[in-house]
Coordinates of C-alpha atoms and ligand atoms in Angstrom, one line a residue:
X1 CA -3.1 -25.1 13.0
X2 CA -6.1 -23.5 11.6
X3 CA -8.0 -25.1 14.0
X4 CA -6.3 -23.6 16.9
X5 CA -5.9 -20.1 15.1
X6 CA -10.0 -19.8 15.0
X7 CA -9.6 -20.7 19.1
X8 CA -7.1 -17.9 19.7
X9 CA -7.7 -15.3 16.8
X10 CA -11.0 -13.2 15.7
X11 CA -12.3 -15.1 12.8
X12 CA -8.9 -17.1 13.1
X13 CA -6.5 -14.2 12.1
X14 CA -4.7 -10.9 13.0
X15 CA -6.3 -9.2 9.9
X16 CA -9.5 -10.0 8.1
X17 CA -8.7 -10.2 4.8
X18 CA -6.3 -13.4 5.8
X19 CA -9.3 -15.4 7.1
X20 CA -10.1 -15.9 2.7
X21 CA -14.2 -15.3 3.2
X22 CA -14.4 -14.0 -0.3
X23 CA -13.4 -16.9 -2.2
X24 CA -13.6 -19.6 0.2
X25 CA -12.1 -22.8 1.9
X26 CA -9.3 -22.6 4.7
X27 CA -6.2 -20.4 3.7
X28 CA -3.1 -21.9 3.3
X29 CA -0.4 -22.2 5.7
X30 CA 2.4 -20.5 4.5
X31 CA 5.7 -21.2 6.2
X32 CA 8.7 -19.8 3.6
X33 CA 8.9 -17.8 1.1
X34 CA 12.2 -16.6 -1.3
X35 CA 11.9 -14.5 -4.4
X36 CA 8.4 -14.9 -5.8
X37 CA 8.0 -18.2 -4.3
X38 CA 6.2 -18.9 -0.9
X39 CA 5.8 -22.4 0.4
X40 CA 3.3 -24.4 2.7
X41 CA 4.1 -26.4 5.5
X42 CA 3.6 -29.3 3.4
X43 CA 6.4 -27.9 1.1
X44 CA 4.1 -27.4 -2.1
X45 CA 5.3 -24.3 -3.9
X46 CA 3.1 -21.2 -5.1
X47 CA 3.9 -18.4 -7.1
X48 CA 3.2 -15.4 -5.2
X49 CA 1.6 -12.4 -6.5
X50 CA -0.2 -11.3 -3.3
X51 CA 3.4 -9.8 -1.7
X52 CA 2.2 -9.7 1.5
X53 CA -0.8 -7.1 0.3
X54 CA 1.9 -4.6 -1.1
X55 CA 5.0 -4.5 1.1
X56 CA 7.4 -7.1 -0.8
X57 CA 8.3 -5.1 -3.6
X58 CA 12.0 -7.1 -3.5
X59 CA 10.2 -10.1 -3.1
X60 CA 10.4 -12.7 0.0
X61 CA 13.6 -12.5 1.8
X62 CA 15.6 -10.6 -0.3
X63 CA 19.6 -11.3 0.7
X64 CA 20.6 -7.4 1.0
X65 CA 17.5 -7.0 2.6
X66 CA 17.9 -9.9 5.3
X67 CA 21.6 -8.4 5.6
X68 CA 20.4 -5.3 7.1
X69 CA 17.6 -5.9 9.2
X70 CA 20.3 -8.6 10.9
X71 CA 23.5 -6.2 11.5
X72 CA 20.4 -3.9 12.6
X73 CA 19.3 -6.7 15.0
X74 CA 22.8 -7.4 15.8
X75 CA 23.5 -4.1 17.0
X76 CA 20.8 -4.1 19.4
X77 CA 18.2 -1.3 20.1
X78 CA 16.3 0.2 19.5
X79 CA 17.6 2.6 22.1
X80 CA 14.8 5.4 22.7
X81 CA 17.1 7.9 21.0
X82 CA 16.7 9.0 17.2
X83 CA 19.6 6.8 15.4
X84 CA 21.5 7.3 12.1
X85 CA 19.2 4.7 10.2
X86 CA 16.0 6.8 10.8
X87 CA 17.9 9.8 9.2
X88 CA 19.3 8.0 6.5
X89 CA 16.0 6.6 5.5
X90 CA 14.0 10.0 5.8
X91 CA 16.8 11.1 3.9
X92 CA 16.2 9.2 1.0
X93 CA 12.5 9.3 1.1
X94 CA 13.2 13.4 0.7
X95 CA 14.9 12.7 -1.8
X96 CA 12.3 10.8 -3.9
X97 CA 9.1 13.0 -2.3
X98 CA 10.1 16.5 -2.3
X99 CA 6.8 17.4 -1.1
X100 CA 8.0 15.6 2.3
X101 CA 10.0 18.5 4.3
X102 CA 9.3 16.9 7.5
X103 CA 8.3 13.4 8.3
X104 CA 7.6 11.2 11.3
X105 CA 7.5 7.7 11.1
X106 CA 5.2 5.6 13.1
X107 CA 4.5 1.7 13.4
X108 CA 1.6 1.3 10.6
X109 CA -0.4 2.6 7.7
X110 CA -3.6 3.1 9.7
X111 CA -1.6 5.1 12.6
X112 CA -0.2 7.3 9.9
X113 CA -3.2 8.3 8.3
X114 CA -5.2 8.8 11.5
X115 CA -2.0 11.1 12.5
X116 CA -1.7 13.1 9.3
X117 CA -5.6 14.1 9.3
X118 CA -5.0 14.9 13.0
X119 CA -2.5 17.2 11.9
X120 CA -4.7 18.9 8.9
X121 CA -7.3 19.3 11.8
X122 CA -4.7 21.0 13.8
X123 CA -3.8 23.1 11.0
X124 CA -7.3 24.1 9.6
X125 CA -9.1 24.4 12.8
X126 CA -11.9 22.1 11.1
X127 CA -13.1 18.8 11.2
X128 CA -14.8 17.8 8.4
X129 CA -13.0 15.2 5.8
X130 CA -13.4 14.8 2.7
X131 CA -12.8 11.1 1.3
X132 CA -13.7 8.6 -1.8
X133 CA -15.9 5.4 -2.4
X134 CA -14.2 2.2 -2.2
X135 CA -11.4 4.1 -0.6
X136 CA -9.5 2.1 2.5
X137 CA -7.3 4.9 4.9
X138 CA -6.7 2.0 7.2
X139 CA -9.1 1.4 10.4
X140 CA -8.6 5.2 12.1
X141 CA -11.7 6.0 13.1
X142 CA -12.0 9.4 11.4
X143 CA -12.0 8.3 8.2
X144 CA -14.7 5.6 8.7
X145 CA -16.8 7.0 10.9
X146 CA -19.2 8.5 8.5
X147 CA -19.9 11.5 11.3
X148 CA -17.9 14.0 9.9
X149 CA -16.9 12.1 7.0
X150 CA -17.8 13.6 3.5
X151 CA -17.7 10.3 0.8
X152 CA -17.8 11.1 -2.9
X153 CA -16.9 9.2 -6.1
X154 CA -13.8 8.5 -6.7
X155 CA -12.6 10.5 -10.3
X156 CA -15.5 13.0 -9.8
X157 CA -14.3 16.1 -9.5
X158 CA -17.2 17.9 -10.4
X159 CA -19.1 16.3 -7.5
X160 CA -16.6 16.9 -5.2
X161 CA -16.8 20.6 -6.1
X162 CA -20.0 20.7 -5.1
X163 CA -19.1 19.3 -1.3
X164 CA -18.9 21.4 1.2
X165 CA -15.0 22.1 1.2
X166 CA -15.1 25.3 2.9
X167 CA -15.4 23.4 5.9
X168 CA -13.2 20.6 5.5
X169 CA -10.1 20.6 7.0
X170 CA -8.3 17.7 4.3
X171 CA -9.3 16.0 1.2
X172 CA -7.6 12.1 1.9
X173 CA -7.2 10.2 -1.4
X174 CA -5.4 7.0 -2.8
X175 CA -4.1 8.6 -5.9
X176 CA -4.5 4.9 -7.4
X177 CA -7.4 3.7 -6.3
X178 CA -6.5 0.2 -4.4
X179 CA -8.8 -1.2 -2.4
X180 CA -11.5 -1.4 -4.8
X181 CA -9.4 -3.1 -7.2
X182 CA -7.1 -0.7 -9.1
X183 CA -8.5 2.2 -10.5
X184 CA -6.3 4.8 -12.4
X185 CA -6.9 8.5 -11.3
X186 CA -8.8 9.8 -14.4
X187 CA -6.3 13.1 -16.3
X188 CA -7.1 15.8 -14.2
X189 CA -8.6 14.5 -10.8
X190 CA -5.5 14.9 -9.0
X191 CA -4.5 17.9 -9.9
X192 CA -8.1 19.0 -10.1
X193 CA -8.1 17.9 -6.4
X194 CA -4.8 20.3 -5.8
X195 CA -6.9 23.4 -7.0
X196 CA -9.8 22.5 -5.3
X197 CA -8.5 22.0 -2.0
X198 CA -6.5 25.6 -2.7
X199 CA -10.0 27.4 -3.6
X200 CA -11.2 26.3 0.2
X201 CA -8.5 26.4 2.1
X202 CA -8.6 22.6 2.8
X203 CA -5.3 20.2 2.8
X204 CA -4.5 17.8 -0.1
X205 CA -3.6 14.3 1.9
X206 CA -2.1 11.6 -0.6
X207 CA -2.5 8.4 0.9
X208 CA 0.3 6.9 -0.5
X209 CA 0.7 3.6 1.8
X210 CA 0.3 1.6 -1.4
X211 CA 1.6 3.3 -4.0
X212 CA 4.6 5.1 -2.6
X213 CA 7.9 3.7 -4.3
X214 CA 5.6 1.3 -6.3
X215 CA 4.1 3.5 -9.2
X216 CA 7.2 5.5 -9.3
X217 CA 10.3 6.1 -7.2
X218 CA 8.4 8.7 -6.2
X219 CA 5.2 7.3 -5.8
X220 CA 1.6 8.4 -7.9
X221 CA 3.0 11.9 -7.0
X222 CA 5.9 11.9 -8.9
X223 CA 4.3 9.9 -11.6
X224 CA 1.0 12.2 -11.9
X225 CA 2.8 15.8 -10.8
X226 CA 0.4 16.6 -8.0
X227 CA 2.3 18.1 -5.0
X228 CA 0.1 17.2 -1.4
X229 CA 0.4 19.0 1.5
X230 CA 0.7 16.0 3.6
X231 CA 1.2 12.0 2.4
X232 CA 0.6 8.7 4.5
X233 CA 3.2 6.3 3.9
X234 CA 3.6 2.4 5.0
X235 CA 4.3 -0.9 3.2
X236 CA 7.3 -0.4 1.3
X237 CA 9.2 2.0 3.1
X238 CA 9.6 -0.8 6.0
X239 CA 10.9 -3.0 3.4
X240 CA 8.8 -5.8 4.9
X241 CA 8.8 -5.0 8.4
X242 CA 5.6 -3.2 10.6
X243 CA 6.0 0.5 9.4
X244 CA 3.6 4.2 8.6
X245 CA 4.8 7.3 8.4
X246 CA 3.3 10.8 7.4
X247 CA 5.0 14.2 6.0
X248 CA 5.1 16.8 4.2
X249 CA 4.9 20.6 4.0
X250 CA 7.6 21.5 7.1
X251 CA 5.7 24.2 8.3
X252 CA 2.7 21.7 8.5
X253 CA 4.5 19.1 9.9
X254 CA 6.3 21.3 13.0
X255 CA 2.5 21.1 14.5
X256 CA 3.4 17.6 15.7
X257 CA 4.5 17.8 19.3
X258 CA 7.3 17.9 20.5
X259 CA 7.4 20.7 17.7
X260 CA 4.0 21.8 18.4
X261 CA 0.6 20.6 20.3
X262 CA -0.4 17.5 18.3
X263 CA 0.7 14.8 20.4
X264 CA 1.9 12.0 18.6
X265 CA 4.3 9.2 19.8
X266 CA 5.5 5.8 19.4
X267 CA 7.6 3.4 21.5
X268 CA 8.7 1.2 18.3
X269 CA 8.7 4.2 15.9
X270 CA 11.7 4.3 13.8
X271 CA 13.2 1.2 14.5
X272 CA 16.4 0.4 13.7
X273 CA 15.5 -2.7 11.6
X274 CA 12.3 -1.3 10.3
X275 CA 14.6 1.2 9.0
X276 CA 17.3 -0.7 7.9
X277 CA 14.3 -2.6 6.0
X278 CA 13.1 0.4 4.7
X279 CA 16.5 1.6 3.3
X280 CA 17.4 -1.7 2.1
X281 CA 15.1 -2.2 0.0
X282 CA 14.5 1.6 -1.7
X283 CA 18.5 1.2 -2.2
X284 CA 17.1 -1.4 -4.6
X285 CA 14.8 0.3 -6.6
X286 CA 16.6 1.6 -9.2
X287 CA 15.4 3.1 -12.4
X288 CA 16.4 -0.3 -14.0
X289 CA 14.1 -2.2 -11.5
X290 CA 11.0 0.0 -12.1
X291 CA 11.4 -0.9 -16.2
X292 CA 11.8 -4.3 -15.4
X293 CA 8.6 -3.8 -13.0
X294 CA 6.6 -2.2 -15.9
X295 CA 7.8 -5.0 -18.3
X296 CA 6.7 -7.7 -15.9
X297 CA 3.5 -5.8 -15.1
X298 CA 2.8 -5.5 -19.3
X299 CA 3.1 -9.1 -20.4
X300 CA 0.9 -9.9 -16.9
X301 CA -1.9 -7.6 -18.5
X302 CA -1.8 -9.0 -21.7
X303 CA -1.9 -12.5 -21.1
X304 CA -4.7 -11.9 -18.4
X305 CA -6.5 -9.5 -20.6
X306 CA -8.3 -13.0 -22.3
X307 CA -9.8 -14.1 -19.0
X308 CA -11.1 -10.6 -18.0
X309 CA -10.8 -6.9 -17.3
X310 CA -7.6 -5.9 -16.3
X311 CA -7.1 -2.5 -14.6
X312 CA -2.9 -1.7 -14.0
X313 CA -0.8 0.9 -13.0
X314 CA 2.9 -0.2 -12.9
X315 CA 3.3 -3.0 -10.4
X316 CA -0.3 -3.2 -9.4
X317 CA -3.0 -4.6 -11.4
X318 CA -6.3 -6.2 -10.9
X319 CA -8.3 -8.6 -12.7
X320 CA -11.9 -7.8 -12.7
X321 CA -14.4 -11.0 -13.9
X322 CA -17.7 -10.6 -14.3
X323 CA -18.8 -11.4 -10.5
X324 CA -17.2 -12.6 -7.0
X325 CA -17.9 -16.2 -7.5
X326 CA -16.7 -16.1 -10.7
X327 CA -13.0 -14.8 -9.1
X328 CA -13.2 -16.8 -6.1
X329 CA -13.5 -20.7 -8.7
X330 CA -10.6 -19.1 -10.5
X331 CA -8.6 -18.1 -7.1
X332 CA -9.1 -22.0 -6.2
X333 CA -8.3 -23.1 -9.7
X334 CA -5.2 -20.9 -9.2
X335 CA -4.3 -22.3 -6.1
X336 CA -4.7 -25.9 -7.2
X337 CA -2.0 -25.0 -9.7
X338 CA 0.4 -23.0 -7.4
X339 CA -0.5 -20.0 -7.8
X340 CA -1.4 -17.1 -4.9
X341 CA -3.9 -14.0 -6.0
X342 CA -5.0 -12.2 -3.6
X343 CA -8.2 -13.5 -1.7
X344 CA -10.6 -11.0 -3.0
X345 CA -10.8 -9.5 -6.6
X346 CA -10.8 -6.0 -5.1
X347 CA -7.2 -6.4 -3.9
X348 CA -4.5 -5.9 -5.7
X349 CA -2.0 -8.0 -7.2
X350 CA 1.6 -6.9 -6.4
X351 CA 4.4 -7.5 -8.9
X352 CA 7.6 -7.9 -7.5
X353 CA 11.4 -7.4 -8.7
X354 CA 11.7 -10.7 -8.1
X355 CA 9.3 -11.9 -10.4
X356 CA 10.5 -13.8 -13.2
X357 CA 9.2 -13.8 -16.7
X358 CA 8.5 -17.6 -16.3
X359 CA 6.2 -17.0 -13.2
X360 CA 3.9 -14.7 -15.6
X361 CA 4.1 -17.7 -17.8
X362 CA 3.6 -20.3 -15.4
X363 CA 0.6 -17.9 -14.0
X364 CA -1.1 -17.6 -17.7
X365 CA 0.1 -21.6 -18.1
X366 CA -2.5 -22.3 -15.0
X367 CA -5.1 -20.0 -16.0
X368 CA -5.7 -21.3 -19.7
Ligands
PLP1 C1 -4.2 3.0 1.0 C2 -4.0 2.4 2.3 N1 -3.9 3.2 3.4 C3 -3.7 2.8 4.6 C4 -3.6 1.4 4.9 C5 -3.4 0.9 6.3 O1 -2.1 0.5 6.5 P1 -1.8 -0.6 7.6 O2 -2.4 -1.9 7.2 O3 -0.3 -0.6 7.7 O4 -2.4 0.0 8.9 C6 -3.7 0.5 3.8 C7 -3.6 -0.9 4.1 O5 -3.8 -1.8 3.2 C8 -3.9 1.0 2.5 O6 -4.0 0.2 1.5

């Protein structure tokens, strides 16, 4: 298959981190997963912590999960009309981000950010952004393009003060660093960011794609009081399925046509099973399953604290060795044992509500 795959695909794959260059060897073929458990085609087993890069927070096929996105199915569409499961879902994503007045949902992460800085454009009248080092806003251009593009260390305020953020229409952050392996905002960025951007005149853009409902119910924002002006959204609010969406302040968010002139569209936006995804699975996460979340995501921490650094917040941790070939022998080791980490030690691992105490030991088992 993988054969065939490098024939057809760029590099063999539909998104680069899949083709497993940092540690090595071919990836495996995954063909089922349940739970915490993913299998190959040759039916070997693997504890998963990679989730699907963030997504899987109920784990792989969850039943009430399955059970929606079917009846969604089942009932056809979608139907190029706003339907009840689009409202219920913003519904309860209101519910758990305030800050969100108005939202729009879109088809993925990268679309959401590149809309939500189109929007602070709109607003500001200025182009200039403002992001961090080691951040990832998905592939919009803007925010990698480094015309127009302000980058300064992530938890440095003071040297983001000293940007020029009179002219920037939005500072875009991951309120817990992710891409660069996890990296807790240190006390006082955020909200140091909040007065900042007030100061100048410039929008506060969360990018919350992977730590909305994950960190908290409602996201690093609830769980570090900083209120954005705008937050990017994806991963686990399509429970699973291909999903972005951006919101916030309503006055903000009525720039975005057919409210106002920031034309912004999608044919597969707000689908009924994305949706249906989406609700089934933050219907799950109850104040119970973010303790058992944090518990899980403690005794990982511990028990991986011996073999190197380990940086968590709640249901996402990382563990740093002391260089990349050093991550990628363990990643095979791993693997050889059946266990799935994420293919690069600057991803994070993702800690599910299926997870099982015995998978941490079974993880910590393999890595003694
Ligand atoms: C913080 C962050 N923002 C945006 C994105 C892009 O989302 P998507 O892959 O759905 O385009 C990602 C993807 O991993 C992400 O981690």
């Amino acid at each position: 298959m993988i054969a065939e795959a490098l024939d057809l695909f760029p590099g063999g794959v539909n998104s680069p981190i899949r083709a497993y260059r940092a540690v090595g060897g071919d990836p495996p073929t995954l063909v089922r997963g349940r739970g915490s458990h993913v299998w190959d085609q040759d039916g070997r087993e693997y504890v998963d912590w990679v989730g699907a890069f963030g997504p899987l927070i109920a784990g792989h096929a969850h039943p009430t999960v399955v059970a929606a996105v079917t009846a969604a199915l089942q009932a056809g569409g979608p139907f190029g009309v706003t339907t009840p499961a689009e409202v219920r879902l913003a519904r309860l994503v209101r519910e758990r981000m305030p800050s969100i007045e108005r939202i729009r949902f879109c088809t993925s992460g990268t679309e959401a950010a590149m809309s939500a800085v189109r929007v602070a454009r709109a607003a500001t009248g200025r182009r200039l952004l403002v992001k961090f080092e080691g951040a990832y806003h998905g592939h919009a251009e803007a925010l990698n393009d480094p015309d127009g593009l302000l980058v300064a260390p992530y938890n440095d305020l003071e040297a983001t003060s000293r940007l020029p953020l009179d002219g920037a229409a939005a500072v875009v952050v991951e309120p817990v660093a992710g891409n660069a392996g996890v990296v807790p905002p240190a006390p006082g960025f955020l909200s140091g960011l909040r007065e900042l951007c007030d100061r100048h005149g410039c929008l506060l853009i969360l990018d919350e794609v992977i730590t909305g409902f994950r960190v908290a119910p409602g996201g690093a924002q609830e769980r570090y009081g900083v209120r954005p002006d705008l937050t990017v959204l994806g991963k686990i609010v399509g429970g699973g399925l291909p999903v972005g969406a951006y919101g916030g302040r309503a006055d903000l968010m009525d720039l975005v046509a057919p409210a106002g002139p920031v034309y912004q569209a999608g044919t597969l936006a707000g689908h009924p099973a994305v949706m249906a995804a989406g609700e089934a699975t933050l219907e799950l996460l109850d104040a119970a399953a973010y303790g058992r979340l944090e518990q899980l995501g403690a005794a990982l921490e511990e028990g991986l604290g011996e073999h190197g650094r380990v940086a968590r917040v709640g249901s996402m941790l990382t563990l740093f060795c002391s260089d990349e070939g050093t991550f990628a022998a363990l990643h095979r080791r791993l693997r050889d044992r059946g266990i799935l980490v994420p293919p690069s030690q600057w991803e994070c691992w993702f800690i599910s509500i299926a997870h099982t105490d015995e998978d941490v030991e079974r993880t910590l088992e393999a890595l003694r």
